[in-house]
Tab-separated table of C-alpha atoms and ligand atoms in Angstrom:
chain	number	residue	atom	x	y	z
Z	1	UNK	CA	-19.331	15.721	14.241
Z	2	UNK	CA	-16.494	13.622	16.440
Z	3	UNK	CA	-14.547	11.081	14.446
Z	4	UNK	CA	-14.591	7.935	15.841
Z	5	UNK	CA	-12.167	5.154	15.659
Z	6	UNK	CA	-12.118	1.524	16.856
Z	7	UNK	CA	-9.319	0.813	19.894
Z	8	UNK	CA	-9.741	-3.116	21.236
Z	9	UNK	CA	-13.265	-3.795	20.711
Z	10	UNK	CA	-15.113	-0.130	21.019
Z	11	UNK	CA	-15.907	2.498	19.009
Z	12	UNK	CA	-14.412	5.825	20.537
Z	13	UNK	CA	-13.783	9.604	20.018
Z	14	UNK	CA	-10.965	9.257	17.680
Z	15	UNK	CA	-9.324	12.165	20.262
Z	16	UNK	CA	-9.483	9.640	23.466
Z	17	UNK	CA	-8.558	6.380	21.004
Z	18	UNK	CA	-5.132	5.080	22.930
Z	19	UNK	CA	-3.153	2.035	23.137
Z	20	UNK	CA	-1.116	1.417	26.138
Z	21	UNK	CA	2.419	2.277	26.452
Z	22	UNK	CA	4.078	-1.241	26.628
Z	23	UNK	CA	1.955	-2.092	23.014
Z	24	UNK	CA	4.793	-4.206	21.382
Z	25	UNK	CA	3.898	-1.831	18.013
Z	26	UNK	CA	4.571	1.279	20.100
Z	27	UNK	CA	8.055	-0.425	21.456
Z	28	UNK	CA	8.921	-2.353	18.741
Z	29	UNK	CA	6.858	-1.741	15.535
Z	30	UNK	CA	6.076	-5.629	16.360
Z	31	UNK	CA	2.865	-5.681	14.190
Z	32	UNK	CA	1.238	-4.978	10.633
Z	33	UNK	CA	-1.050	-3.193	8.679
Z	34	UNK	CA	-3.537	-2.577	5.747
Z	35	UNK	CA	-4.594	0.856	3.974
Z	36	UNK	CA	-8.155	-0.288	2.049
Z	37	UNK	CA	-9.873	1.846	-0.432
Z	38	UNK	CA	-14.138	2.440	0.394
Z	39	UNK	CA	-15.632	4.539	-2.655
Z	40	UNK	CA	-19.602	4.437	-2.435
Z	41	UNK	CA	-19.543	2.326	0.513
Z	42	UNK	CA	-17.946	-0.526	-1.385
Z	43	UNK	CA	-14.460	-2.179	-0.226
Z	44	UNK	CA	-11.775	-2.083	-3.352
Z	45	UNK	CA	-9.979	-5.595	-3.417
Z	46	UNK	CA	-11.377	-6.614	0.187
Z	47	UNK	CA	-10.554	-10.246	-0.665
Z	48	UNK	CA	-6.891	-9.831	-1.286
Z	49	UNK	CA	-6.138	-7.100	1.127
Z	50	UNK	CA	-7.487	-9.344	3.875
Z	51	UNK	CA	-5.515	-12.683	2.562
Z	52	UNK	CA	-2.076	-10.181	2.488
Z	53	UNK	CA	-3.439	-9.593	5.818
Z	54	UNK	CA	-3.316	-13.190	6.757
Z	55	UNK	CA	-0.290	-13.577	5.071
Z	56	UNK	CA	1.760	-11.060	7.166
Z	57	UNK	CA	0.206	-11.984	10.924
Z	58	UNK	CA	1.230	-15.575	9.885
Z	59	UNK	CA	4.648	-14.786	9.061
Z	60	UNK	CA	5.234	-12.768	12.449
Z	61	UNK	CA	3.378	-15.483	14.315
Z	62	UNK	CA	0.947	-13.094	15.428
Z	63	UNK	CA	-2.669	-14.904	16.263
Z	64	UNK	CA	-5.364	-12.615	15.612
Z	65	UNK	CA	-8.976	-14.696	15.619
Z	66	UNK	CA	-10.718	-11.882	13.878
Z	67	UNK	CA	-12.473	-12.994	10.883
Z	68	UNK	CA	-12.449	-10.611	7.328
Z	69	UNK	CA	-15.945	-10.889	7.992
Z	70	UNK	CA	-15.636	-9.290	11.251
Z	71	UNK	CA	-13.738	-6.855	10.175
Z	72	UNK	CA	-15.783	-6.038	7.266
Z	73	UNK	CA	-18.813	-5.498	9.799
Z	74	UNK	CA	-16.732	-3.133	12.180
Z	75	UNK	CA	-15.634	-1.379	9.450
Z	76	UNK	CA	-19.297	-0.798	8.728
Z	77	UNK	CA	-19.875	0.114	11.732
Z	78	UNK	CA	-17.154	2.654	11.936
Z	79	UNK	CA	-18.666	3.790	8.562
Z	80	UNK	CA	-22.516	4.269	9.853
Z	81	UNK	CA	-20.677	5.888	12.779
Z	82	UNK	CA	-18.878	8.442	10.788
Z	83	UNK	CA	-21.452	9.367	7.975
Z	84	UNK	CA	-18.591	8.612	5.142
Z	85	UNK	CA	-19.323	6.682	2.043
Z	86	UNK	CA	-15.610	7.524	0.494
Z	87	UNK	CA	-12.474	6.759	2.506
Z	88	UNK	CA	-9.711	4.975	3.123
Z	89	UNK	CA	-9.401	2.299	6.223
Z	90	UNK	CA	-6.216	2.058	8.254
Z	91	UNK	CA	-6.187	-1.030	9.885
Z	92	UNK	CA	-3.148	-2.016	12.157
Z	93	UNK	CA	-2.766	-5.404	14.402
Z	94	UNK	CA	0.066	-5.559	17.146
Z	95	UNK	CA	1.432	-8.438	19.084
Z	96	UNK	CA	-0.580	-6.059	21.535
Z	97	UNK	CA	0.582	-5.232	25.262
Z	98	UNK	CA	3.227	-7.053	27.344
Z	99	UNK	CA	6.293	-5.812	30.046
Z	100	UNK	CA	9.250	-4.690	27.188
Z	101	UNK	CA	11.033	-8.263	26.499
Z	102	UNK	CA	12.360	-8.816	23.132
Z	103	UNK	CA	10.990	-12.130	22.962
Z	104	UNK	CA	7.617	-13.190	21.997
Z	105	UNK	CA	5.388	-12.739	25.830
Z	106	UNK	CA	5.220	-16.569	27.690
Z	107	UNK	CA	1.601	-15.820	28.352
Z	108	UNK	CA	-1.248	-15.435	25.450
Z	109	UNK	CA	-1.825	-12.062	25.007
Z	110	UNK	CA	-4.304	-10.229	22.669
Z	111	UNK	CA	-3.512	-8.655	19.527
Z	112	UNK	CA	-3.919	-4.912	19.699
Z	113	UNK	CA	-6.237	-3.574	16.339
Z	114	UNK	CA	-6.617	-0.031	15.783
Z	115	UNK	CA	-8.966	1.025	12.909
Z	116	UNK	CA	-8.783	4.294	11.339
Z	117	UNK	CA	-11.280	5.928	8.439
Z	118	UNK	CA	-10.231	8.908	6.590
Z	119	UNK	CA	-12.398	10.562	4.136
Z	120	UNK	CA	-11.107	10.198	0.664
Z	121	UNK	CA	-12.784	10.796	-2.744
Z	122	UNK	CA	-11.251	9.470	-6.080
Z	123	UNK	CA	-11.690	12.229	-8.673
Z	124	UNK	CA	-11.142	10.501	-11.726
Z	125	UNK	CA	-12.235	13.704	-13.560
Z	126	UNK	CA	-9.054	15.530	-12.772
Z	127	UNK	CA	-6.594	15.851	-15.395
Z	128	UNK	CA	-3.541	13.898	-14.393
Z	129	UNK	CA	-0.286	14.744	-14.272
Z	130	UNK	CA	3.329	13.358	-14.654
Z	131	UNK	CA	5.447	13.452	-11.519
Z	132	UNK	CA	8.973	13.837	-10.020
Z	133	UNK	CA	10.871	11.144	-8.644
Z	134	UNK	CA	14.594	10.094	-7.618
Z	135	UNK	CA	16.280	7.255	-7.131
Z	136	UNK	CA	17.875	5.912	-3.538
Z	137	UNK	CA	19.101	2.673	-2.223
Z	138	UNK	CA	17.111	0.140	-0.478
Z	139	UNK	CA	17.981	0.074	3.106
Z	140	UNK	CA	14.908	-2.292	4.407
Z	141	UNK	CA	15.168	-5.679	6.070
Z	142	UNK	CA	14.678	-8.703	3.757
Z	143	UNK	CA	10.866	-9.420	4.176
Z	144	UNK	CA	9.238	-6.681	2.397
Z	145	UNK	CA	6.433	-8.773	1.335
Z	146	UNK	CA	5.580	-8.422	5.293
Z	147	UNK	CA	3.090	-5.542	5.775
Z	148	UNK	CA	4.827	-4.570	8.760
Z	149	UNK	CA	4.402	-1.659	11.142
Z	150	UNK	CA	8.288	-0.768	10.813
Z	151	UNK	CA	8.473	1.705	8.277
Z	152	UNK	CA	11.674	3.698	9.532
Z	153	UNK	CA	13.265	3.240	6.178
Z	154	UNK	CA	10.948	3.973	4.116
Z	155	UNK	CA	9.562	7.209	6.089
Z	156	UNK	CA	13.362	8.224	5.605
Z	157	UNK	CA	13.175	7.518	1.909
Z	158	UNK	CA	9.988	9.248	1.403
Z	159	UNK	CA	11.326	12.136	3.047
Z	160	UNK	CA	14.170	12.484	1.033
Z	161	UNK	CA	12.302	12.280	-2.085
Z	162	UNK	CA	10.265	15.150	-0.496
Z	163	UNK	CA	12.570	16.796	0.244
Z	164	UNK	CA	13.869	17.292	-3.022
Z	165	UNK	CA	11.074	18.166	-4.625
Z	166	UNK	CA	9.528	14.556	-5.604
Z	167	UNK	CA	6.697	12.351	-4.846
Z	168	UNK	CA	8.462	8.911	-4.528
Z	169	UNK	CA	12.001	7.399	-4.354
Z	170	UNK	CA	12.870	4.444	-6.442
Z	171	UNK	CA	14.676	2.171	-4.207
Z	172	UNK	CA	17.554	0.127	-5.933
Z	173	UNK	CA	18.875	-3.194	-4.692
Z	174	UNK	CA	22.941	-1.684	-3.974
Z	175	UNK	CA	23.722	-5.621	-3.994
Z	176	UNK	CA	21.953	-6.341	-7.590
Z	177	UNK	CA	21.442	-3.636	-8.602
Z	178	UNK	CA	17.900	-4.396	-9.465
Z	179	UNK	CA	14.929	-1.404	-8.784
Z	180	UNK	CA	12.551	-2.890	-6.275
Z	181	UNK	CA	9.897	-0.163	-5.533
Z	182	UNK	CA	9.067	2.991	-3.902
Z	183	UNK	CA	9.021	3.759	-0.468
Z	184	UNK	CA	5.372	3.445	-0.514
Z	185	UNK	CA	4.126	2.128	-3.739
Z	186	UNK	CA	5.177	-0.342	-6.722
Z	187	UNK	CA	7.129	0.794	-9.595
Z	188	UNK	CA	6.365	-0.152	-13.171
Z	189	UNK	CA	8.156	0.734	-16.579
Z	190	UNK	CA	7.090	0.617	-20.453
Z	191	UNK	CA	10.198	-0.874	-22.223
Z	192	UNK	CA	10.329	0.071	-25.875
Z	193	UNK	CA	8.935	-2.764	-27.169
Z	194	UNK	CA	5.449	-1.243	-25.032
Z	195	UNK	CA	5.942	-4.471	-22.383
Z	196	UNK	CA	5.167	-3.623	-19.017
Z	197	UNK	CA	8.209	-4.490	-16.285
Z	198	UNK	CA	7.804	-4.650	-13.114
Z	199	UNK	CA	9.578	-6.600	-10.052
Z	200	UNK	CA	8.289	-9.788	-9.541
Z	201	UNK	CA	6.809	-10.795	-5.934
Z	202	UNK	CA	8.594	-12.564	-3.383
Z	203	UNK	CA	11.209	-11.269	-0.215
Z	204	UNK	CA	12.133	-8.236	-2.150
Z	205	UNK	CA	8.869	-6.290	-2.512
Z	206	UNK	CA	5.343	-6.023	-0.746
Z	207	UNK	CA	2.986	-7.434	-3.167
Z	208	UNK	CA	1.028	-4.155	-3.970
Z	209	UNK	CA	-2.946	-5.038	-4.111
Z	210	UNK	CA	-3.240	-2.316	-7.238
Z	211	UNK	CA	-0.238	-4.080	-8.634
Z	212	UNK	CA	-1.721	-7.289	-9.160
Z	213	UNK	CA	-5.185	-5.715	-10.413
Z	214	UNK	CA	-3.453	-3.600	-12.559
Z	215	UNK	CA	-1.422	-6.792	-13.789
Z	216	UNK	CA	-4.442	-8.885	-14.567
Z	217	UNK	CA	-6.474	-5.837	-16.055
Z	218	UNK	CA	-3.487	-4.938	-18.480
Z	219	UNK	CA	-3.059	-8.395	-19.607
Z	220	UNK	CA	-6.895	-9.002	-19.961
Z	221	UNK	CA	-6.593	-5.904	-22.492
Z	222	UNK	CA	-3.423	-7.742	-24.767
Z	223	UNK	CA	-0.734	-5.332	-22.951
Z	224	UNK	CA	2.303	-8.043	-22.078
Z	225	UNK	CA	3.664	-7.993	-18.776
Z	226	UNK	CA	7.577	-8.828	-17.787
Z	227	UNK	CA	7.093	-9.741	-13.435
Z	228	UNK	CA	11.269	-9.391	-13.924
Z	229	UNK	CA	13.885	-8.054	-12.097
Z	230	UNK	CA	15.302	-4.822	-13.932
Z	231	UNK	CA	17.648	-1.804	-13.554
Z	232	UNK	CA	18.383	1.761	-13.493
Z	233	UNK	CA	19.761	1.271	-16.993
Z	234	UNK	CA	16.268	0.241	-18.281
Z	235	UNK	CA	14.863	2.617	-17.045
Z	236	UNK	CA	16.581	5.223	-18.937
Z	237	UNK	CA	15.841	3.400	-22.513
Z	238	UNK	CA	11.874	3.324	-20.842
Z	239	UNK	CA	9.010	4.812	-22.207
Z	240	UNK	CA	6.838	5.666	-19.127
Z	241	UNK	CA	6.807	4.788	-15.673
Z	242	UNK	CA	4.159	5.132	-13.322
Z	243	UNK	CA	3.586	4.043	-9.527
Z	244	UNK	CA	0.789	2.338	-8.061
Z	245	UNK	CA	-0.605	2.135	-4.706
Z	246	UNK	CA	-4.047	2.025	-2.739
Z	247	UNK	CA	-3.980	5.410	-1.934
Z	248	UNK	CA	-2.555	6.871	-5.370
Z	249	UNK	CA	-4.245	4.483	-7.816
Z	250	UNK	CA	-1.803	5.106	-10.764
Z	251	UNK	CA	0.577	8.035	-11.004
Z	252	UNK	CA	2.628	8.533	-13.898
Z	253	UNK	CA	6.490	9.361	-13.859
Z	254	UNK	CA	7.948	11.560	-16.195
Z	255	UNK	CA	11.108	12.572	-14.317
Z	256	UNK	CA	13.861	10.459	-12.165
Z	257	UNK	CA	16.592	12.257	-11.082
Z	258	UNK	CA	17.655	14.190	-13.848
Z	259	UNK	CA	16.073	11.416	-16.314
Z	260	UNK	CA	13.234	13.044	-18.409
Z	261	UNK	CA	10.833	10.000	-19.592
Z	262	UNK	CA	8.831	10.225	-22.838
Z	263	UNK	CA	9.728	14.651	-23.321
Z	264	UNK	CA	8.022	14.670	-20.012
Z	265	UNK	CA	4.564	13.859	-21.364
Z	266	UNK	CA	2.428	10.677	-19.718
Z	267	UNK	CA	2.364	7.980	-22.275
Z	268	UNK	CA	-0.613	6.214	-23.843
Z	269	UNK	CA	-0.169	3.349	-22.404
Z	270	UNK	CA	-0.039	4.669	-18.384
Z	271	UNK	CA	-3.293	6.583	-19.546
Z	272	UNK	CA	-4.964	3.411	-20.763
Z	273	UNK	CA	-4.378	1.504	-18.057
Z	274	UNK	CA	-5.378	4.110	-15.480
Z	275	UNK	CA	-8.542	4.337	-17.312
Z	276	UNK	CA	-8.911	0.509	-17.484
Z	277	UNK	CA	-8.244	1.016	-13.473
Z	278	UNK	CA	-11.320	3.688	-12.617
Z	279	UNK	CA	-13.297	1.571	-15.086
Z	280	UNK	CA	-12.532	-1.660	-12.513
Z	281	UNK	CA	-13.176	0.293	-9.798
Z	282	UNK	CA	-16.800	1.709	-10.871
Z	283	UNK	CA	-17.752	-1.769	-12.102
Z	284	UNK	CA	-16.705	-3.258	-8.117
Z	285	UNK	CA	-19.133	-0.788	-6.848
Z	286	UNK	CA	-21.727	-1.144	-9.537
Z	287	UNK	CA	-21.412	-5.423	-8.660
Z	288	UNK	CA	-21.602	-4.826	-4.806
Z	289	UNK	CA	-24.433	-2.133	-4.543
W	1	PDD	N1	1.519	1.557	1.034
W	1	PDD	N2	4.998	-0.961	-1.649
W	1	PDD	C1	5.069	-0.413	-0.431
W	1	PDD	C2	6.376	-0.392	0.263
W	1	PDD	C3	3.904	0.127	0.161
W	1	PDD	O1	3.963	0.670	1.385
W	1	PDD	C4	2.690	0.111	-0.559
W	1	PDD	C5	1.404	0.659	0.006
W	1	PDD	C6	2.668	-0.467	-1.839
W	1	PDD	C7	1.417	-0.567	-2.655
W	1	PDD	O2	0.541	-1.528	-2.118
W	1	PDD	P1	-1.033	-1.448	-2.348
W	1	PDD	O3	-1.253	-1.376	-3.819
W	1	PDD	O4	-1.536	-2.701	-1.746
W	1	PDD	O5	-1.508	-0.215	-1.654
W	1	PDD	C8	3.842	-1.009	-2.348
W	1	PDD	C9	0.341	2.002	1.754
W	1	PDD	C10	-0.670	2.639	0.882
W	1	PDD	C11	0.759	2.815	2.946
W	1	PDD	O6	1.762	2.447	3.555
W	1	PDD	O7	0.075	3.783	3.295
């Protein structure tokens, strides 16, 4: 069966779905994106994916008249289309297509949106396991809480934690020193005293959608969360650490650098709240079907 995608208003073989040459997001990464969870047909978080959404067209001035609604009913679409029930939607909105000019086009132009699906099934039976990460500076620009399109240093950071043999890099702050996040997810520690630390939101990190839900669902089960800044030097006194993204849910870290966390076992507390997590998750799709 062809995959098909949505390019500008139609559905189309995902191997003919284009966007012209002079897109500003092809010439300039001058645009933004979302990655959404579906499990059963159900959207994970729809409401705050599409207001962070909102959030970064508004800040890059981009004017998109597309309603969450609207896209909730083309990504339906795109679903009946496909035959999937599990996947993940990539969603991406450029200033769309103009002659290469830095500035923003004189004339009103349309936003470009691309929509993706990709088949994806949580297994939340599979035993999890503690990964590998290192640490690297923070290179990005000073709006991280921008969804934007230009990912250059992070795709370099990711690669380097690849590259040596780990699934994330833990970006520090050189100027304070403070740990941000990952290239591509959030970054929480246990301290001793079993608080959970993470950065707060603001300029200096993109407000994950699983961090918040994983925020709310750990304090509604009497774990305390610190939303402070903290450093490499706490994380070496931690207990766990685990990541969290749309795509990975929680992952636990048991090694940064050559920093061995809890013997290299996943603590109690990362497997609680990953458990609180899938429990979310199958109530959302329990509420909605
Ligand atoms: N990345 N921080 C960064 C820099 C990210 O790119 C992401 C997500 C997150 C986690 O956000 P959320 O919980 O809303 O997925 C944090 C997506 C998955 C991506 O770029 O594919």
């Amino acid at each position: 069966m062809a995959r098909i995608s949505y390019v500008n208003g139609r559905f189309v073989n995902h191997r003919d779905a284009y966007v012209h040459i002079d897109d500003r997001g092809y010439q300039f990464a001058d645009g933004v994106y979302e990655v959404m969870l579906v499990q059963n047909c159900v959207m994970i978080d729809a409401d705050p994916h599409f207001q962070r959404l909102t959030h970064s067209l508004a800040e890059l001035r981009i004017e998109c008249d597309v309603s969450a609604r609207s896209f909730g009913l083309i990504i339906t679409e795109l679903q009946r289309r496909n035959k999937v029930t599990d996947y993940f939607v990539y969603l991406q909105i450029t200033r769309g297509v103009a002659p290469r000019n830095h500035q923003f086009p004189t004339e009103r132009i349309k936003p470009s949106i691309v929509i993706t699906l990709s088949p994806f099934k949580i297994d939340f039976s599979k035993e999890i396991i503690g990964y590998q990460a290192i640490t690297g500076e923070d290179i990005r620009w000073k709006r991280k809480d921008i969804k934007s399109i230009s990912l250059l240093p992070n795709i370099l950071a990711k690669q380097e934690a690849i590259e040596n043999d780990a699934i994330e890099i833990v970006l520090i702050d050189k100027e304070s020193g403070y740990i941000t996040e990952c290239s591509a997810s959030n970054f929480f520690i246990v301290d001793s005293s079993n608080n959970l630390r993470t950065h707060p939101l603001g300029h200096h990190i993109l407000g994950g959608i699983t961090r918040t839900t994983l925020i709310t669902i750990a304090r509604q089960n009497d774990l305390n969360v610190i939303e402070e800044p903290f450093k490499l030097e706490d994380v070496v006194e931690a207990k766990e650490a685990f990541i969290t993204s749309t795509t990975k849910g929680l992952y636990p870290i048991t090694k940064i650098d050559d920093m061995v966390i809890n013997h290299g076992e996943i603590g109690a507390i990362s497997r609680k709240i990953r458990k609180l997590y899938q429990q979310y998750i199958e109530e959302q799709i329990s509420n909605e079907l």
